XYZ file of C-alpha atoms in Angstrom:
355
model
C 191.306 186.660 75.302
C 188.264 184.809 73.963
C 187.449 184.052 77.646
C 187.814 187.333 78.804
C 185.349 188.617 76.181
C 182.829 186.068 77.158
C 183.381 187.104 81.010
C 182.746 190.874 80.246
C 179.876 190.165 77.855
C 178.294 188.180 80.862
C 178.981 190.935 83.057
C 177.095 193.338 80.941
C 174.267 191.154 80.301
C 173.939 190.734 84.155
C 174.119 194.207 84.640
C 171.406 194.878 82.158
C 169.213 192.392 83.677
C 169.899 194.349 87.102
C 168.927 197.647 85.753
C 165.752 196.171 84.374
C 165.037 194.462 87.522
C 165.639 197.769 89.496
C 163.583 199.580 87.045
C 160.502 197.111 87.552
C 160.770 197.382 91.144
C 160.356 201.190 90.984
C 157.595 200.944 88.627
C 155.785 198.216 90.896
C 156.496 200.635 94.169
C 153.502 202.883 93.446
C 150.135 202.502 91.841
C 147.424 204.818 90.862
C 144.151 203.651 89.830
C 140.893 205.815 89.053
C 137.879 205.155 91.347
C 134.226 205.935 91.734
C 133.821 207.837 95.319
C 130.580 206.206 95.779
C 131.855 203.149 97.261
C 134.895 204.629 99.318
C 133.594 207.807 101.225
C 131.264 208.578 103.893
C 129.941 211.673 102.240
C 129.209 212.934 98.434
C 132.231 214.012 96.428
C 132.031 216.914 93.941
C 131.756 215.532 90.357
C 134.449 218.260 89.309
C 136.951 216.087 91.149
C 138.950 212.703 89.913
C 139.550 210.179 92.670
C 142.217 207.872 92.551
C 143.280 204.929 94.810
C 147.095 205.059 95.120
C 149.663 202.985 97.092
C 153.554 203.478 97.748
C 156.083 202.220 100.096
C 157.391 203.889 103.020
C 160.989 203.748 104.092
C 160.360 200.665 105.595
C 158.846 199.211 102.515
C 155.452 198.916 104.094
C 152.754 199.653 101.610
C 150.693 202.981 102.273
C 147.320 203.410 100.505
C 145.635 206.881 100.166
C 142.947 208.620 98.146
C 144.126 211.272 95.697
C 141.882 213.942 94.431
C 142.627 216.142 91.376
C 140.222 218.710 90.208
C 139.135 217.799 86.505
C 140.072 221.318 85.309
C 143.716 220.897 86.114
C 145.970 220.512 83.014
C 148.423 217.486 84.110
C 151.266 218.653 81.988
C 151.700 221.649 84.546
C 152.507 221.593 88.001
C 150.435 222.394 91.300
C 150.592 222.602 95.018
C 149.883 219.693 96.961
C 148.234 218.866 100.425
C 148.302 215.402 102.475
C 145.850 214.858 105.047
C 145.998 212.336 108.044
C 142.968 210.815 109.816
C 142.028 210.684 113.342
C 143.730 208.249 115.704
C 141.814 205.023 115.052
C 140.257 206.395 111.890
C 140.608 205.848 108.424
C 141.029 207.673 105.356
C 137.103 207.113 104.029
C 136.169 209.441 107.002
C 137.277 212.934 108.023
C 140.419 212.704 106.064
C 138.647 212.481 102.788
C 136.435 215.315 103.689
C 139.190 217.708 104.149
C 140.975 216.290 101.125
C 137.893 216.868 98.588
C 137.045 220.117 99.702
C 140.645 221.463 99.685
C 140.863 220.020 96.122
C 137.712 221.767 95.043
C 139.748 224.889 96.282
C 142.457 224.371 93.770
C 145.115 222.041 95.318
C 145.775 218.436 94.633
C 145.107 216.451 97.572
C 145.584 212.956 99.235
C 144.320 211.162 102.135
C 146.108 208.489 103.681
C 145.750 205.662 105.865
C 148.634 205.220 108.264
C 150.172 201.853 108.635
C 148.495 199.194 110.512
C 145.102 201.021 109.813
C 142.671 200.738 106.951
C 144.301 199.531 103.511
C 147.832 200.352 104.743
C 150.246 197.682 105.475
C 151.036 196.373 108.845
C 150.671 193.611 111.250
C 148.917 193.144 113.854
C 146.308 195.345 112.533
C 145.419 198.316 114.704
C 148.916 198.259 116.316
C 150.436 201.737 117.827
C 153.609 203.018 116.089
C 153.843 206.458 116.402
C 157.169 206.813 114.578
C 156.012 204.687 111.633
C 152.722 206.646 111.371
C 154.953 209.976 111.126
C 157.078 208.362 108.465
C 154.022 207.438 106.394
C 153.690 211.153 105.881
C 157.077 211.755 104.694
C 156.361 208.669 102.127
C 153.585 210.677 101.025
C 155.670 213.341 100.262
C 157.954 210.838 98.345
C 155.061 209.937 96.356
C 153.607 213.228 95.769
C 156.947 214.727 95.028
C 157.759 212.424 92.469
C 154.553 213.135 90.197
C 154.777 215.127 87.146
C 151.952 217.035 87.963
C 153.045 217.998 91.529
C 155.520 220.785 92.319
C 157.697 219.620 95.000
C 158.390 222.774 96.441
C 154.886 223.220 97.430
C 153.582 220.521 99.684
C 151.625 220.983 102.832
C 150.009 218.796 105.352
C 147.063 218.752 107.364
C 146.585 216.422 110.565
C 143.266 215.754 111.917
C 142.915 214.961 115.783
C 145.714 212.383 116.415
C 147.303 213.062 112.864
C 147.997 216.490 114.165
C 150.712 215.015 116.399
C 151.791 212.796 113.780
C 152.246 215.808 110.917
C 154.184 217.800 113.527
C 156.630 214.899 114.502
C 157.033 214.547 110.770
C 157.514 218.145 109.919
C 160.217 218.442 112.539
C 162.524 216.373 110.459
C 161.165 216.798 106.906
C 161.578 220.309 105.767
C 159.583 219.282 102.469
C 156.702 219.779 104.285
C 156.191 223.579 103.686
C 153.072 224.468 105.540
C 151.432 222.436 108.302
C 147.907 222.705 109.896
C 146.252 220.850 112.450
C 142.657 220.363 113.231
C 141.229 219.366 116.762
C 144.597 218.015 117.406
C 145.322 215.516 120.130
C 149.018 215.162 121.308
C 148.613 211.300 121.484
C 151.653 211.164 123.605
C 150.478 213.499 126.424
C 146.888 212.192 126.280
C 148.186 208.589 127.034
C 150.662 209.728 129.731
C 148.338 212.172 131.398
C 144.853 212.045 130.151
C 142.860 215.064 129.354
C 143.599 218.063 131.618
C 146.360 215.973 133.158
C 143.511 214.017 135.260
C 145.594 210.639 135.199
C 147.955 209.981 137.971
C 151.521 208.364 137.711
C 150.092 205.349 139.597
C 147.355 205.025 137.199
C 149.956 205.087 134.225
C 152.207 202.514 135.673
C 148.948 200.408 136.139
C 148.248 200.672 132.178
C 151.846 200.196 131.439
C 151.775 197.019 133.563
C 148.782 195.598 131.847
C 150.154 196.051 128.544
C 153.463 194.368 129.201
C 151.433 191.542 130.730
C 149.640 190.995 127.496
C 152.907 191.080 125.580
C 153.452 187.585 127.202
C 149.916 186.273 126.207
C 150.523 187.300 122.536
C 154.128 186.049 122.574
C 153.185 182.482 123.290
C 150.131 182.729 120.778
C 147.144 183.962 123.058
C 144.573 186.405 121.804
C 145.120 189.792 120.758
C 143.521 192.313 122.974
C 142.193 195.651 122.088
C 141.777 198.838 124.066
C 140.603 202.416 124.161
C 138.433 203.572 120.994
C 134.757 204.441 120.796
C 132.443 202.484 122.836
C 129.571 200.467 120.971
C 126.644 201.040 123.208
C 125.327 204.034 125.116
C 123.925 203.866 128.637
C 123.086 206.512 131.411
C 126.435 206.230 132.450
C 128.457 206.982 129.048
C 130.752 209.846 129.369
C 129.958 212.870 127.193
C 133.240 212.769 125.515
C 132.489 208.984 124.607
C 129.160 210.241 123.356
C 130.593 212.672 121.030
C 132.853 210.019 119.397
C 129.925 207.412 119.334
C 127.766 209.976 117.246
C 130.553 209.907 114.640
C 132.210 206.573 114.500
C 129.037 204.310 115.476
C 126.258 206.241 113.258
C 125.867 206.567 109.698
C 127.337 209.827 110.036
C 130.848 208.534 109.796
C 130.864 204.776 110.363
C 133.161 202.858 108.107
C 134.467 199.610 108.327
C 137.686 198.554 106.206
C 137.511 195.190 104.284
C 140.258 193.973 106.478
C 138.641 194.735 109.815
C 135.434 194.306 111.619
C 132.673 196.780 113.344
C 133.708 195.234 116.656
C 137.573 196.464 116.060
C 137.299 199.791 114.376
C 138.920 202.628 116.504
C 140.201 200.095 119.042
C 144.175 200.069 119.132
C 145.962 196.676 120.613
C 146.323 196.776 124.056
C 150.214 195.328 124.020
C 151.263 198.420 121.777
C 149.112 201.341 123.101
C 151.791 202.219 125.414
C 154.098 203.205 122.546
C 152.375 206.552 122.660
C 153.621 207.136 126.260
C 157.063 207.426 124.721
C 155.782 209.860 122.131
C 156.838 213.610 122.512
C 155.928 215.453 119.369
C 156.011 218.843 120.676
C 159.572 218.531 121.685
C 161.588 221.156 119.550
C 158.449 221.858 117.772
C 160.012 225.377 117.456
C 162.432 223.851 115.107
C 159.860 223.728 112.317
C 160.497 227.562 111.988
C 160.408 229.475 109.564
C 157.817 227.018 108.090
C 154.249 228.344 108.948
C 151.983 226.294 111.531
C 148.100 226.688 111.758
C 146.419 225.197 115.064
C 142.579 224.858 114.496
C 140.317 223.920 117.261
C 136.748 224.429 118.563
C 136.316 226.940 121.064
C 134.202 223.878 122.818
C 136.576 221.441 122.095
C 137.664 219.121 124.793
C 140.927 218.750 123.150
C 141.667 222.347 122.884
C 144.618 222.023 125.394
C 146.670 220.104 122.839
C 146.270 223.081 120.419
C 147.092 225.726 122.786
C 150.104 223.782 124.312
C 151.581 223.320 120.726
C 151.089 227.203 119.871
C 152.718 228.049 122.940
C 155.706 226.096 122.405
C 156.123 226.784 118.644
C 157.958 229.475 116.872
C 156.795 232.198 114.565
C 155.185 232.036 112.091
C 152.235 230.565 113.852
C 148.398 230.958 114.527
C 145.617 229.657 116.802
C 142.492 229.809 115.454
C 139.300 229.094 117.462
C 136.077 227.982 115.428
C 133.059 229.531 117.425
C 130.479 227.040 118.836
C 132.443 224.015 117.782
C 133.513 220.741 119.563
C 136.149 218.437 118.962
C 134.216 216.041 116.605
C 132.307 218.705 114.891
C 135.342 219.506 113.059
C 135.482 215.978 111.738
C 132.967 216.285 108.959
C 130.539 219.163 109.462
C 131.580 221.359 106.458
C 129.440 224.437 107.679
C 131.680 224.642 110.763
C 135.152 223.668 109.185
C 136.857 226.870 108.103
C 137.594 225.873 104.736
C 138.388 229.431 103.859
C 141.147 229.779 106.474
C 142.781 226.736 105.363
C 142.481 227.899 101.688
C 144.387 231.163 102.491
C 146.853 229.581 104.702
C 148.112 227.289 102.028
C 147.580 229.398 98.970
C 149.885 231.854 100.897
C 152.306 229.566 102.191
C 152.664 227.225 99.128
């Protein structure tokens, strides 16, 4: 009998230790630290906002890092609608994602710009790897984080995807009904862009050549060779530089939008790894896009944007409620940061109506 009591006591003790350990793991899974925007953004943040560096784990136990913006006027004993913002492919949160997050916070939302995995401050090796399914998962993980904050109404969470993140948030929303309203800005369908290029200008033979190059590079890296990078924005302009590359250069390679994370270098920013870039060719975000209905979709694109074909394609295949909105006299990169062109009033009305 005495032996049985010892065993029971030991089991109870172990159970208590396990519970405490589990609680500690949960508390360590997220962090939230007040920061000054001066060192973290490429633009001036309104002094009426508090900015936090937050981190949390996605479903694959990878750390995702974001910037959380909260109006100082908010009573954090109450619950508010929230919006998650994703950056363009190859960018980081400190650039256009923070622009959208900060301005939408000024309009009465709790907002959070995130770095997708393998980019910026978020986890993932090798750096700059292409993993569209994990990128999409990061947005669901952001919902996990916001939906468990005491000051967020988990039934009122929306998402904004800028450029490549437009396709990632659509991919995420198809299987995550907690995203109640979805808006995209200057969207790129990263799958179609990789398979077909703009205006379907890439032939099947050209696509197969890219696939073969990436496959050969896998042997190099598997045997310890140097990682190679591809795509992204050029570092110098000359008389032969394509107008679209000039458009990106004006943002990513000038003080207007240049930002180099601590774990990267100016030579590597915007460039995905060559061996992983073909992962986009298996990415079909617009398949089953109609199943997001009846949650609303808003596609915003410049009427001069080289990328508007992707917003038009998504709109065509989506079910109601949906809207395709053209910003007059705006190009693709214009809507990254030119606040005089970005239709924030449109976004405010969309989210206030639907969240």
